[in-house]
Amino acid sequence: MPCSSEEVLQIKEQLEKKLGLHRNIEIKIAGFEGSPFIYGYRKPVIVLPKKKYSAEEYYYILLHEMLHFKKKDSLWKMAVEILIILYWWNPVIRCLRSEIDKLLELRNDEAVLKFITTRERLCYMECL
């Protein structure tokens, strides 16, 4: 269901301006116990678990997910899936998916750290 929290929507708008994103990213709340994620490229959607976070945690979560979008991580993941389909017979290619996922997360966390102050870095790491 679409997010109706004014606090979350204000943080989203603030981050869209800060990151220079020109595409409207929709935020949805889903009833699951997992981690937030983003999907879609033409119509991106950030999915948040049905859990209450502090404003600071929402800020870091949305920043993290929006940077995934800005860096086109979904396209990288799609390219890996195509390689896996084409080279399904190669046992090495199966390791590629998890390794690329780890690399994209590390690269994204590094990008987040460039947007926040030293004091905020501690809070971000606790949020992870």
Coordinates of N, CA and C in Angstrom, one line a residue:
M1 N 0.8 -1.2 0.0 CA 0.0 0.0 0.0 C 0.9 1.2 0.0
P2 N 0.5 2.3 -0.7 CA 1.3 3.5 -0.7 C 1.5 4.1 0.7
C3 N 2.7 4.7 0.8 CA 3.0 5.3 2.1 C 2.3 6.6 2.3
S4 N 1.7 6.8 3.4 CA 0.9 8.0 3.7 C 1.5 8.9 4.7
S5 N 2.7 8.5 5.2 CA 3.4 9.3 6.3 C 4.0 10.5 5.7
E6 N 3.5 11.7 6.2 CA 4.0 13.0 5.7 C 5.5 13.1 6.0
E7 N 5.9 12.6 7.2 CA 7.4 12.6 7.5 C 8.2 11.9 6.5
V8 N 7.8 10.7 6.1 CA 8.6 9.9 5.1 C 8.6 10.6 3.8
L9 N 7.4 11.1 3.4 CA 7.3 11.8 2.1 C 8.1 13.1 2.0
Q10 N 8.2 13.8 3.1 CA 9.1 15.0 3.2 C 10.6 14.6 3.0
I11 N 11.0 13.5 3.7 CA 12.3 13.1 3.6 C 12.7 12.7 2.2
K12 N 11.7 12.0 1.6 CA 11.9 11.5 0.2 C 12.1 12.7 -0.7
E13 N 11.3 13.7 -0.6 CA 11.4 14.9 -1.5 C 12.7 15.6 -1.2
Q14 N 13.1 15.7 0.0 CA 14.4 16.4 0.4 C 15.5 15.6 -0.3
L15 N 15.5 14.3 -0.2 CA 16.6 13.5 -0.8 C 16.6 13.5 -2.3
E16 N 15.4 13.6 -2.9 CA 15.3 13.7 -4.4 C 16.0 14.9 -4.9
K17 N 15.8 16.0 -4.1 CA 16.5 17.3 -4.5 C 18.0 17.2 -4.2
K18 N 18.3 16.7 -3.1 CA 19.8 16.6 -2.7 C 20.5 15.7 -3.7
L19 N 19.9 14.6 -4.2 CA 20.6 13.7 -5.1 C 20.4 14.1 -6.5
G20 N 19.6 15.1 -6.8 CA 19.3 15.5 -8.2 C 18.5 14.4 -9.0
L21 N 17.6 13.8 -8.3 CA 16.8 12.8 -9.0 C 15.6 13.5 -9.6
H22 N 15.4 13.2 -10.9 CA 14.3 13.9 -11.6 C 13.1 12.9 -11.9
R23 N 13.2 11.7 -11.3 CA 12.1 10.8 -11.5 C 11.4 10.6 -10.1
N24 N 10.1 10.6 -10.1 CA 9.4 10.4 -8.9 C 9.5 9.0 -8.4
I25 N 10.0 8.8 -7.2 CA 10.2 7.4 -6.6 C 9.0 7.2 -5.7
E26 N 8.2 6.2 -5.9 CA 7.1 5.9 -5.1 C 7.5 5.1 -3.9
I27 N 6.9 5.3 -2.7 CA 7.2 4.6 -1.5 C 6.0 3.8 -1.1
K28 N 6.2 2.5 -0.9 CA 5.1 1.6 -0.5 C 5.4 0.9 0.8
I29 N 4.4 0.6 1.6 CA 4.6 -0.1 2.8 C 4.0 -1.5 2.6
A30 N 4.8 -2.5 2.9 CA 4.3 -3.9 2.8 C 4.4 -4.7 4.1
G31 N 3.6 -5.6 4.3 CA 3.5 -6.4 5.5 C 4.5 -7.5 5.5
F32 N 5.8 -7.2 5.6 CA 6.8 -8.3 5.7 C 7.9 -7.9 6.7
E33 N 8.7 -8.8 7.1 CA 9.7 -8.6 8.2 C 11.1 -8.5 7.7
G34 N 11.3 -8.2 6.4 CA 12.6 -8.1 5.8 C 13.2 -6.7 5.8
S35 N 14.2 -6.6 4.9 CA 14.8 -5.3 4.7 C 14.2 -4.5 3.6
P36 N 14.3 -3.2 3.7 CA 13.7 -2.3 2.6 C 14.5 -2.6 1.3
F37 N 13.8 -2.4 0.2 CA 14.5 -2.6 -1.1 C 13.8 -1.6 -2.1
I38 N 14.5 -1.5 -3.2 CA 13.9 -0.7 -4.3 C 13.9 -1.6 -5.6
Y39 N 12.8 -1.4 -6.4 CA 12.7 -2.2 -7.6 C 12.2 -1.2 -8.7
G40 N 12.4 -1.6 -9.9 CA 11.9 -0.8 -11.1 C 12.9 0.2 -11.5
Y41 N 12.9 0.5 -12.8 CA 13.8 1.6 -13.3 C 12.9 2.7 -13.9
R42 N 12.0 2.4 -14.7 CA 11.1 3.4 -15.3 C 10.2 4.0 -14.3
K43 N 9.6 3.2 -13.4 CA 8.7 3.6 -12.3 C 9.3 3.0 -11.0
P44 N 10.3 3.6 -10.4 CA 10.9 3.0 -9.2 C 10.0 3.1 -8.0
V45 N 10.1 2.0 -7.2 CA 9.3 1.9 -6.0 C 10.3 1.4 -4.9
I46 N 10.2 2.2 -3.8 CA 10.9 1.7 -2.6 C 9.9 1.0 -1.7
V47 N 10.2 -0.2 -1.3 CA 9.3 -1.0 -0.4 C 9.9 -1.0 1.0
L48 N 9.1 -0.5 1.9 CA 9.5 -0.5 3.3 C 8.7 -1.6 4.1
P49 N 9.3 -2.3 5.1 CA 8.5 -3.2 5.9 C 7.6 -2.4 6.8
K50 N 6.5 -3.1 7.2 CA 5.5 -2.4 8.1 C 6.1 -2.4 9.5
K51 N 7.0 -1.4 9.7 CA 7.7 -1.3 11.0 C 7.9 0.2 11.1
K52 N 7.9 0.7 12.4 CA 8.1 2.1 12.6 C 9.5 2.4 12.8
Y53 N 10.1 3.3 12.1 CA 11.5 3.8 12.2 C 11.5 5.2 12.7
S54 N 12.6 5.6 13.2 CA 12.7 7.0 13.6 C 13.0 7.8 12.3
A55 N 12.8 9.2 12.4 CA 13.0 10.0 11.2 C 14.4 9.8 10.7
E56 N 15.4 9.7 11.6 CA 16.8 9.5 11.2 C 17.0 8.2 10.4
E57 N 16.3 7.2 10.9 CA 16.4 5.9 10.2 C 15.8 5.9 8.8
Y58 N 14.6 6.6 8.7 CA 14.0 6.7 7.4 C 14.9 7.5 6.5
Y59 N 15.6 8.5 7.0 CA 16.5 9.3 6.1 C 17.6 8.4 5.6
Y60 N 18.2 7.6 6.4 CA 19.3 6.7 6.0 C 18.8 5.6 5.0
I61 N 17.6 5.0 5.4 CA 17.1 4.0 4.5 C 16.8 4.5 3.1
L62 N 16.1 5.7 3.1 CA 15.7 6.2 1.8 C 16.9 6.7 1.0
L63 N 17.9 7.3 1.7 CA 19.2 7.7 1.0 C 19.8 6.5 0.4
H64 N 19.9 5.4 1.2 CA 20.6 4.2 0.7 C 19.9 3.6 -0.6
E65 N 18.6 3.5 -0.5 CA 17.8 3.0 -1.6 C 17.8 3.9 -2.8
M66 N 17.7 5.2 -2.6 CA 17.8 6.1 -3.7 C 19.1 6.2 -4.4
L67 N 20.2 5.9 -3.7 CA 21.5 5.8 -4.3 C 21.6 4.6 -5.1
H68 N 20.9 3.5 -4.7 CA 20.9 2.3 -5.6 C 20.3 2.7 -6.9
F69 N 19.2 3.5 -6.9 CA 18.5 3.9 -8.1 C 19.4 4.8 -8.9
K70 N 20.0 5.8 -8.3 CA 20.9 6.8 -9.0 C 22.1 6.1 -9.7
K71 N 22.6 5.0 -9.0 CA 23.8 4.3 -9.6 C 23.4 3.2 -10.5
K72 N 22.0 3.1 -10.8 CA 21.5 2.1 -11.8 C 21.9 0.7 -11.4
D73 N 21.8 0.4 -10.1 CA 22.1 -1.0 -9.7 C 21.2 -2.0 -10.2
S74 N 19.9 -1.7 -10.4 CA 19.0 -2.7 -11.0 C 19.4 -3.1 -12.4
L75 N 20.0 -2.2 -13.2 CA 20.4 -2.6 -14.5 C 21.6 -3.5 -14.4
W76 N 22.5 -3.3 -13.5 CA 23.6 -4.2 -13.3 C 23.1 -5.6 -12.9
K77 N 22.2 -5.6 -12.0 CA 21.6 -6.9 -11.6 C 20.9 -7.6 -12.8
M78 N 20.2 -6.9 -13.6 CA 19.6 -7.4 -14.8 C 20.6 -8.0 -15.8
A79 N 21.7 -7.3 -15.9 CA 22.8 -7.8 -16.8 C 23.4 -9.1 -16.3
V80 N 23.6 -9.2 -15.0 CA 24.1 -10.4 -14.4 C 23.1 -11.6 -14.6
E81 N 21.8 -11.3 -14.5 CA 20.8 -12.3 -14.7 C 20.8 -12.8 -16.2
I82 N 21.1 -11.9 -17.1 CA 21.2 -12.3 -18.5 C 22.4 -13.2 -18.7
L83 N 23.5 -12.8 -18.1 CA 24.7 -13.7 -18.2 C 24.5 -15.1 -17.6
I84 N 23.8 -15.1 -16.5 CA 23.5 -16.4 -15.9 C 22.6 -17.3 -16.8
I85 N 21.6 -16.6 -17.4 CA 20.8 -17.4 -18.4 C 21.6 -17.9 -19.6
L86 N 22.5 -17.0 -20.1 CA 23.2 -17.4 -21.3 C 24.3 -18.5 -21.0
Y87 N 24.9 -18.4 -19.8 CA 26.0 -19.3 -19.4 C 25.6 -20.2 -18.2
W88 N 24.4 -20.7 -18.2 CA 23.8 -21.5 -17.2 C 24.7 -22.7 -16.9
W89 N 25.4 -23.2 -17.9 CA 26.2 -24.4 -17.8 C 27.5 -24.2 -17.0
N90 N 27.9 -23.0 -16.9 CA 29.2 -22.7 -16.3 C 29.0 -22.5 -14.8
P91 N 29.7 -23.4 -14.0 CA 29.5 -23.3 -12.5 C 30.0 -22.0 -11.9
V92 N 31.0 -21.3 -12.5 CA 31.6 -20.1 -12.0 C 30.6 -19.0 -12.1
I93 N 29.8 -19.0 -13.1 CA 28.8 -17.9 -13.3 C 27.8 -17.8 -12.2
R94 N 27.5 -18.9 -11.6 CA 26.5 -19.0 -10.5 C 27.0 -18.2 -9.3
C95 N 28.3 -18.1 -9.1 CA 28.8 -17.3 -8.0 C 28.7 -15.8 -8.3
L96 N 28.6 -15.5 -9.5 CA 28.6 -14.1 -9.9 C 27.5 -13.3 -9.3
R97 N 26.3 -13.8 -9.2 CA 25.1 -13.1 -8.6 C 25.4 -12.6 -7.2
S98 N 25.8 -13.5 -6.3 CA 26.0 -13.1 -4.9 C 27.2 -12.2 -4.8
E99 N 28.2 -12.4 -5.6 CA 29.4 -11.5 -5.5 C 29.1 -10.1 -6.0
I100 N 28.3 -10.0 -7.1 CA 27.9 -8.7 -7.6 C 27.0 -8.0 -6.6
D101 N 26.1 -8.7 -6.0 CA 25.2 -8.2 -4.9 C 26.0 -7.6 -3.8
K102 N 27.0 -8.3 -3.4 CA 27.9 -7.8 -2.3 C 28.6 -6.5 -2.7
L103 N 29.2 -6.5 -3.9 CA 29.9 -5.4 -4.4 C 29.0 -4.2 -4.6
L104 N 27.8 -4.4 -5.1 CA 26.9 -3.2 -5.2 C 26.5 -2.6 -3.9
E105 N 26.3 -3.5 -2.9 CA 26.0 -3.0 -1.5 C 27.2 -2.2 -0.9
L106 N 28.4 -2.7 -1.1 CA 29.5 -2.1 -0.5 C 29.8 -0.7 -1.2
R107 N 29.6 -0.7 -2.5 CA 29.8 0.5 -3.3 C 28.7 1.6 -2.9
N108 N 27.5 1.1 -2.6 CA 26.4 2.0 -2.2 C 26.6 2.5 -0.8
D109 N 27.1 1.7 0.1 CA 27.4 2.2 1.4 C 28.5 3.2 1.4
E110 N 29.5 3.0 0.6 CA 30.5 4.0 0.4 C 30.0 5.3 -0.1
A111 N 29.1 5.2 -1.1 CA 28.4 6.5 -1.6 C 27.6 7.2 -0.6
V112 N 26.9 6.4 0.3 CA 26.1 7.0 1.4 C 27.1 7.8 2.3
L113 N 28.2 7.2 2.6 CA 29.1 7.9 3.6 C 29.6 9.2 3.0
K114 N 29.7 9.4 1.7 CA 30.1 10.6 1.1 C 29.0 11.7 1.3
F115 N 27.8 11.3 1.5 CA 26.7 12.3 1.7 C 26.4 12.7 3.1
I116 N 27.1 12.1 4.1 CA 26.8 12.4 5.5 C 28.0 12.8 6.2
T117 N 27.8 13.4 7.4 CA 28.9 13.9 8.2 C 29.5 12.7 9.0
T118 N 30.6 13.0 9.7 CA 31.3 12.0 10.5 C 30.4 11.5 11.6
R119 N 29.7 12.4 12.3 CA 28.8 12.0 13.3 C 27.6 11.1 12.8
E120 N 27.1 11.5 11.7 CA 26.0 10.7 11.1 C 26.5 9.3 10.6
R121 N 27.7 9.2 10.4 CA 28.2 7.8 9.9 C 28.0 6.8 11.0
L122 N 28.2 7.1 12.2 CA 27.9 6.2 13.3 C 26.5 5.8 13.3
C123 N 25.6 6.7 13.2 CA 24.2 6.4 13.2 C 23.8 5.6 12.0
Y124 N 24.4 5.9 10.9 CA 24.1 5.1 9.7 C 24.6 3.6 9.9
M125 N 25.7 3.4 10.4 CA 26.2 2.1 10.7 C 25.4 1.3 11.7
E126 N 24.8 2.0 12.7 CA 23.9 1.4 13.6 C 22.6 1.0 12.9
C127 N 22.2 1.8 12.0 CA 21.0 1.6 11.2 C 21.1 0.3 10.4
L128 N 22.3 0.1 9.9 CA 22.5 -1.1 9.1 C 22.2 -2.4 9.9

